[in-house]
CSV table of C-alpha atoms in Angstrom, one decimal:
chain,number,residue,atom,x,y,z
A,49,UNK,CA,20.8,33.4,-10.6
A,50,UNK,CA,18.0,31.7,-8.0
A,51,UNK,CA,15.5,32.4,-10.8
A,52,UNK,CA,17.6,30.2,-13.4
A,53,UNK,CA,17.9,27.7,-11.1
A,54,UNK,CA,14.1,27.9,-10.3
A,55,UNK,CA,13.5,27.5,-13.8
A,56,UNK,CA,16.0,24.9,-13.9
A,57,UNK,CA,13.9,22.9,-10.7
A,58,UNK,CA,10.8,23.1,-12.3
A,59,UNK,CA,12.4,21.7,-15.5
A,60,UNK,CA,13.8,18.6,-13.7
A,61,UNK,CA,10.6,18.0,-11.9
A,62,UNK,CA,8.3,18.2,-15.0
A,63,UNK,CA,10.7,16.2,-16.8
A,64,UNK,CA,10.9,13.8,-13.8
A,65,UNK,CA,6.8,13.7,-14.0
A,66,UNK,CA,7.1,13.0,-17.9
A,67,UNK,CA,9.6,9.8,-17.0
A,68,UNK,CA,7.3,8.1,-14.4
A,69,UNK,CA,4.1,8.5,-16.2
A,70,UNK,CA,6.0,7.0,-19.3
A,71,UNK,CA,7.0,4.3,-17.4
A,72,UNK,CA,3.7,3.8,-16.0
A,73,UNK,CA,2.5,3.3,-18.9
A,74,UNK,CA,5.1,1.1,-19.5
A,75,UNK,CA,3.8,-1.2,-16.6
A,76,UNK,CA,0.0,-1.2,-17.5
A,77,UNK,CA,1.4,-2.9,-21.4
A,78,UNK,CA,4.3,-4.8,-20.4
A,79,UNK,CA,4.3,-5.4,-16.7
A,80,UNK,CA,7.2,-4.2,-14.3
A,81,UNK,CA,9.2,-7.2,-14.9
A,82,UNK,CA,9.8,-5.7,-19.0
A,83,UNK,CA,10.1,-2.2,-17.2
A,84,UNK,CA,13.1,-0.6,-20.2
A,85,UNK,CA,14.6,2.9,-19.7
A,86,UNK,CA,15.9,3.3,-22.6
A,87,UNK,CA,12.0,2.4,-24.7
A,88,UNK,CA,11.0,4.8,-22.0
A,89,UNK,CA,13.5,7.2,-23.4
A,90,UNK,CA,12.1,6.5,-26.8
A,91,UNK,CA,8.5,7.0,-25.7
A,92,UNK,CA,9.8,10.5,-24.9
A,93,UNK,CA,12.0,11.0,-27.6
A,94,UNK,CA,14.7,11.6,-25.3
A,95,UNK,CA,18.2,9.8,-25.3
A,96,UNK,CA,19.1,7.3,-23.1
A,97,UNK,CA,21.7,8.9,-21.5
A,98,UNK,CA,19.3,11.7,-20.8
A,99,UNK,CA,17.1,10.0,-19.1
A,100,UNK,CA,20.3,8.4,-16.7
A,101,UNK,CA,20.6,11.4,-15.4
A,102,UNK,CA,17.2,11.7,-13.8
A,103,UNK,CA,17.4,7.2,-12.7
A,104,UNK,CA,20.7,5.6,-12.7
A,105,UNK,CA,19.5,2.6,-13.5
A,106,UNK,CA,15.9,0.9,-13.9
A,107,UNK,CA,15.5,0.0,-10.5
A,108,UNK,CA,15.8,3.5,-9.6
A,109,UNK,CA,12.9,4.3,-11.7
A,110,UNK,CA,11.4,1.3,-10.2
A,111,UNK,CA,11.8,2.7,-6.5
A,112,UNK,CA,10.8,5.9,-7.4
A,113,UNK,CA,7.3,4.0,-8.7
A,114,UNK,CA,7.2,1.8,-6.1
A,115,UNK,CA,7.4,5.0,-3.6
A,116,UNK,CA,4.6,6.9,-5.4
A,117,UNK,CA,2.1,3.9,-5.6
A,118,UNK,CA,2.7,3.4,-1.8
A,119,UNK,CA,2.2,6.8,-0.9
A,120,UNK,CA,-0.8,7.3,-3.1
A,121,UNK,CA,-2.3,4.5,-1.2
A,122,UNK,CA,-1.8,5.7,2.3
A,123,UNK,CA,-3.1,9.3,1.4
A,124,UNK,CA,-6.1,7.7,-0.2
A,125,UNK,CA,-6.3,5.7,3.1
A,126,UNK,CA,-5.6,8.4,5.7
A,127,UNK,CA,-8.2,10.9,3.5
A,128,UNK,CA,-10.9,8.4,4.4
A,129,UNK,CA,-10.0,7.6,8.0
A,130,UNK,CA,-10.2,11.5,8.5
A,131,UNK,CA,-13.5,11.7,7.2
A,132,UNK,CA,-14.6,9.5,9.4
A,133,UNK,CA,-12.3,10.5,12.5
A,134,UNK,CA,-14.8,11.3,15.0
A,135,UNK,CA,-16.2,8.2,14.8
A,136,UNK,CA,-16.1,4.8,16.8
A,137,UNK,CA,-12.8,2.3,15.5
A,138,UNK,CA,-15.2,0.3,14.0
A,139,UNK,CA,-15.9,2.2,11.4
A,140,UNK,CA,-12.8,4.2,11.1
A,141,UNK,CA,-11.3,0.5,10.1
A,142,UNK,CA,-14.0,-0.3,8.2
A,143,UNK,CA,-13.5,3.0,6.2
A,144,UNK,CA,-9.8,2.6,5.6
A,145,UNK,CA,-10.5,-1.1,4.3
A,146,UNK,CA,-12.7,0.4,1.9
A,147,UNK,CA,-10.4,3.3,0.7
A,148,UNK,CA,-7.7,0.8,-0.2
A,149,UNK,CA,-9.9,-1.3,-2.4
A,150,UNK,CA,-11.1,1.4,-4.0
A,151,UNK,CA,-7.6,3.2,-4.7
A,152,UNK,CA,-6.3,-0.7,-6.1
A,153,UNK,CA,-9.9,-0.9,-8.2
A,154,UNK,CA,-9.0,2.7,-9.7
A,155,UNK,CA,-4.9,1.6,-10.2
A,156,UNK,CA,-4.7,-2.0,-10.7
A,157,UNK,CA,-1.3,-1.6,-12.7
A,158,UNK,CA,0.2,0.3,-9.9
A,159,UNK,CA,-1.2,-2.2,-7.0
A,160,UNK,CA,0.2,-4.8,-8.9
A,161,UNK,CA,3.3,-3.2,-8.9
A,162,UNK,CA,3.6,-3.2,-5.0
A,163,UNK,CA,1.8,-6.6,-4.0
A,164,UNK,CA,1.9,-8.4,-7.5
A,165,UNK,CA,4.2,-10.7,-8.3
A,166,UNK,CA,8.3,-10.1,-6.9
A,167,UNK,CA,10.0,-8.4,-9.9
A,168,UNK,CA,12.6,-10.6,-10.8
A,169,UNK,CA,16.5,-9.2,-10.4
A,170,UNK,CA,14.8,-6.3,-8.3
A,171,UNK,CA,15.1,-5.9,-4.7
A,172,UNK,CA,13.2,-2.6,-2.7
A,173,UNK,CA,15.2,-0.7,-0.6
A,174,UNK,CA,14.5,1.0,2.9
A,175,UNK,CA,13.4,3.9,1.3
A,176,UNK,CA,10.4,2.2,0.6
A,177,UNK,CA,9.4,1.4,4.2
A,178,UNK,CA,8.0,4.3,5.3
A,179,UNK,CA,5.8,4.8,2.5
A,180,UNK,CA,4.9,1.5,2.5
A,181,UNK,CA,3.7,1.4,6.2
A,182,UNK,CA,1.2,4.0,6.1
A,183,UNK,CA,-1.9,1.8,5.8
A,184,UNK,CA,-0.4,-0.4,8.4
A,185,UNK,CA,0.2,2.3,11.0
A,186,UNK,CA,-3.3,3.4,10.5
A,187,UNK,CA,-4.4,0.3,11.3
A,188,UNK,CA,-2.5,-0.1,14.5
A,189,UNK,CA,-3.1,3.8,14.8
A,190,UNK,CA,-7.1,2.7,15.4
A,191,UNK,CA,-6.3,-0.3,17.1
A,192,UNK,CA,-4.4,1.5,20.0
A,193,UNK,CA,-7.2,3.7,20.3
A,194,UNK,CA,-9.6,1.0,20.9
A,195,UNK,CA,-7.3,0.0,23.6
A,196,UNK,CA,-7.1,3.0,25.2
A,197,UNK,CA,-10.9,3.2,25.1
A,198,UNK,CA,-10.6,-0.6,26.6
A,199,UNK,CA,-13.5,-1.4,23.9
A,200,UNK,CA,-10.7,-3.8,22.8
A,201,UNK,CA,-11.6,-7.6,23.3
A,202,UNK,CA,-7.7,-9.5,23.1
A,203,UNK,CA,-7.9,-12.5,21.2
A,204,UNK,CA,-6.2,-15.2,22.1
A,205,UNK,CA,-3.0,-16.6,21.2
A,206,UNK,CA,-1.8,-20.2,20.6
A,207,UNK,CA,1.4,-21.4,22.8
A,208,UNK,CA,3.3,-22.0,19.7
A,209,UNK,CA,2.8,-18.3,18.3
A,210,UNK,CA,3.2,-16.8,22.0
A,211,UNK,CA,7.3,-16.2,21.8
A,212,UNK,CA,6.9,-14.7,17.9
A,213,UNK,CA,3.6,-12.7,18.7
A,214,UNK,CA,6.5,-10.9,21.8
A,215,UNK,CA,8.5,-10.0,18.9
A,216,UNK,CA,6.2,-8.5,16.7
A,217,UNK,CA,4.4,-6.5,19.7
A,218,UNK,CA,8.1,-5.2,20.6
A,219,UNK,CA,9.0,-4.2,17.2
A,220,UNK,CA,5.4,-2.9,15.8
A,221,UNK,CA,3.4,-1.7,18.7
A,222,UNK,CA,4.8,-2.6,22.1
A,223,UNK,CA,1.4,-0.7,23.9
A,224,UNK,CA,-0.8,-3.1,22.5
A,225,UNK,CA,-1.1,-7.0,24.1
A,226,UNK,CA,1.0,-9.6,21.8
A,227,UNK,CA,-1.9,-11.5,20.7
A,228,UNK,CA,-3.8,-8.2,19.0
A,229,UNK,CA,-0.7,-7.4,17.4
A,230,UNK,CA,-0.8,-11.1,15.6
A,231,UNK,CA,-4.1,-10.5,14.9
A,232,UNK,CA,-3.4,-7.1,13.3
A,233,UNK,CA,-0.9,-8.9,10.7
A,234,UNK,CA,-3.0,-11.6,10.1
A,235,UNK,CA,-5.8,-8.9,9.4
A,236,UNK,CA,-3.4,-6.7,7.1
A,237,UNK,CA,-2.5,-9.8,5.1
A,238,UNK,CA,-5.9,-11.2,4.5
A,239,UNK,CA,-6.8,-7.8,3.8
A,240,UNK,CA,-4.6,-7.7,0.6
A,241,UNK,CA,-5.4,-10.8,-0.2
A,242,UNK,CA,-9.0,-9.8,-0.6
A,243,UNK,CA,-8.6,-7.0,-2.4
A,244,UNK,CA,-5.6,-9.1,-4.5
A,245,UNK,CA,-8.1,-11.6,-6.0
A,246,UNK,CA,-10.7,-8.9,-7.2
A,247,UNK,CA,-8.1,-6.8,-8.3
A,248,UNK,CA,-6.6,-10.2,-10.2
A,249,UNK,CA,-9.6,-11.6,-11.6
A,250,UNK,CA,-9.9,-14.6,-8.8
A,251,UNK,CA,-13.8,-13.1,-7.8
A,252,UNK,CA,-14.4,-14.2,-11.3
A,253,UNK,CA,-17.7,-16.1,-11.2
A,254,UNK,CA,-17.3,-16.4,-7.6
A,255,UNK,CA,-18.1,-13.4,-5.7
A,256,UNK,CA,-20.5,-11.0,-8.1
A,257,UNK,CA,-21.8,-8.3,-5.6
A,258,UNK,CA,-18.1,-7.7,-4.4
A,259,UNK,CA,-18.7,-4.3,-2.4
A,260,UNK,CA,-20.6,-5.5,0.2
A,261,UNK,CA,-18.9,-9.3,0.9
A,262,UNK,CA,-16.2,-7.0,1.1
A,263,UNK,CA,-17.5,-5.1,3.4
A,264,UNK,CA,-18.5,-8.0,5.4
A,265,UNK,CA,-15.4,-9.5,5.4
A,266,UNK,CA,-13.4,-5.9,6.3
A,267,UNK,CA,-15.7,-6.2,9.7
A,268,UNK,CA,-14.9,-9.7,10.1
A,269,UNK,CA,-11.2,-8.9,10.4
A,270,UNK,CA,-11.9,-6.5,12.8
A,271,UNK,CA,-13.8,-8.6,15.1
A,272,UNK,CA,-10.6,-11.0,14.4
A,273,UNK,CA,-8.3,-8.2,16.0
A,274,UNK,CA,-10.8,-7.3,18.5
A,275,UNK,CA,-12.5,-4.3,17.6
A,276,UNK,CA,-16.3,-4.5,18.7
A,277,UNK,CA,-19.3,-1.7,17.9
């Protein structure tokens, strides 16, 4: 009996595998916004109500995409940062910059997926979240230790950000000083937004040799949060 249902595990999951890359696909032709179970049920030659019983609906499938992009991210990320874990926050930043640009270079359909444009009628759960914060954490992960090392110079903080900069430092990171912690979102934003308009085309005649202005402008972000050599 527990080896037919092994069989029967390993059936789902490949079959589980089949869907998403079909619906991968899917996204790099159509976009996520034309994301269709059932002309993902045809690409597999499956039946529609097949295929329901592996996602519910299309924003199930959608989740479960949304989940996989996110986490193939932060392990691309948090590879990097331990290949460089013994050495000064500087770098280790730098390093996980460069990981996520390279992971959105290498899966442009799947970035777009999770900071494109919102898909209309779709709304991501809280499953999402913790995937979805591992970059962040590392961030603040490499921040903290800076602190701890006090080779962290606090920027400062306007008087009109002061009260919302509180917030943030009690909800994200309550051991760092409020006005890092603004800086840190302000970095993590910009930082997609870099690596948005290469992945988008914006460089386009603009910026040619993009590895090392990105570079640059990874460091720059750091100094913004504080981090120094």
């Amino acid at each position: 009996m527990s080896t037919a249902r092994g069989a029967r595990a390993r059936a789902r999951t490949e079959i589980t595998a089949a869907i998403k890359d079909a619906a991968r696909r899917q996204l790099a032709a159509e976009g996520a916004a034309k994301l269709s179970l059932r002309a993902v049920a045809r690409e597999l030659g499956m039946v529609s109500s097949a295929l329901y019983r592996y996602f519910p609906s299309r924003d199930d499938l959608l989740t479960a995409l949304i989940i996989d992009a996110y986490d193939s991210l932060g392990e691309a990320a948090e590879a990097a940062h331990r290949s460089v874990a013994d050495t000064e926050p500087l770098q280790r930043w730098t390093a996980v910059c460069e990981a996520v640009r390279g992971w959105a270079l290498a899966h442009p359909h799947e970035y777009a997926l999770i900071y494109g444009s919102p898909v209309p009628g779709y709304t991501a759960p809280e499953t999402t979240v913790p995937s979805a914060a591992r970059v962040g954490l590392l961030f603040i992960g490499i921040t903290r230790d800076a602190h701890e090392r006090a080779a962290l110079t606090a920027p400062s903080v306007p008087a009109d950000l002061r009260e919302e900069a509180e917030r943030m430092r009690a909800d994200l990171a309550p051991d760092l000083p409020p006005a890092v912690v603004a800086a840190l979102i302000a970095a993590w934003a910009q930082l997609f937004g870099l690596v948005g308009f290469e992945v988008f085309g914006q460089f386009h005649r603009v910026v040619e040799d993009r590895a090392p202005f990105f570079r640059h402008a990874a460091v720059r972000l750091a100094h913004e949060v504080g981090l120094r050599s």
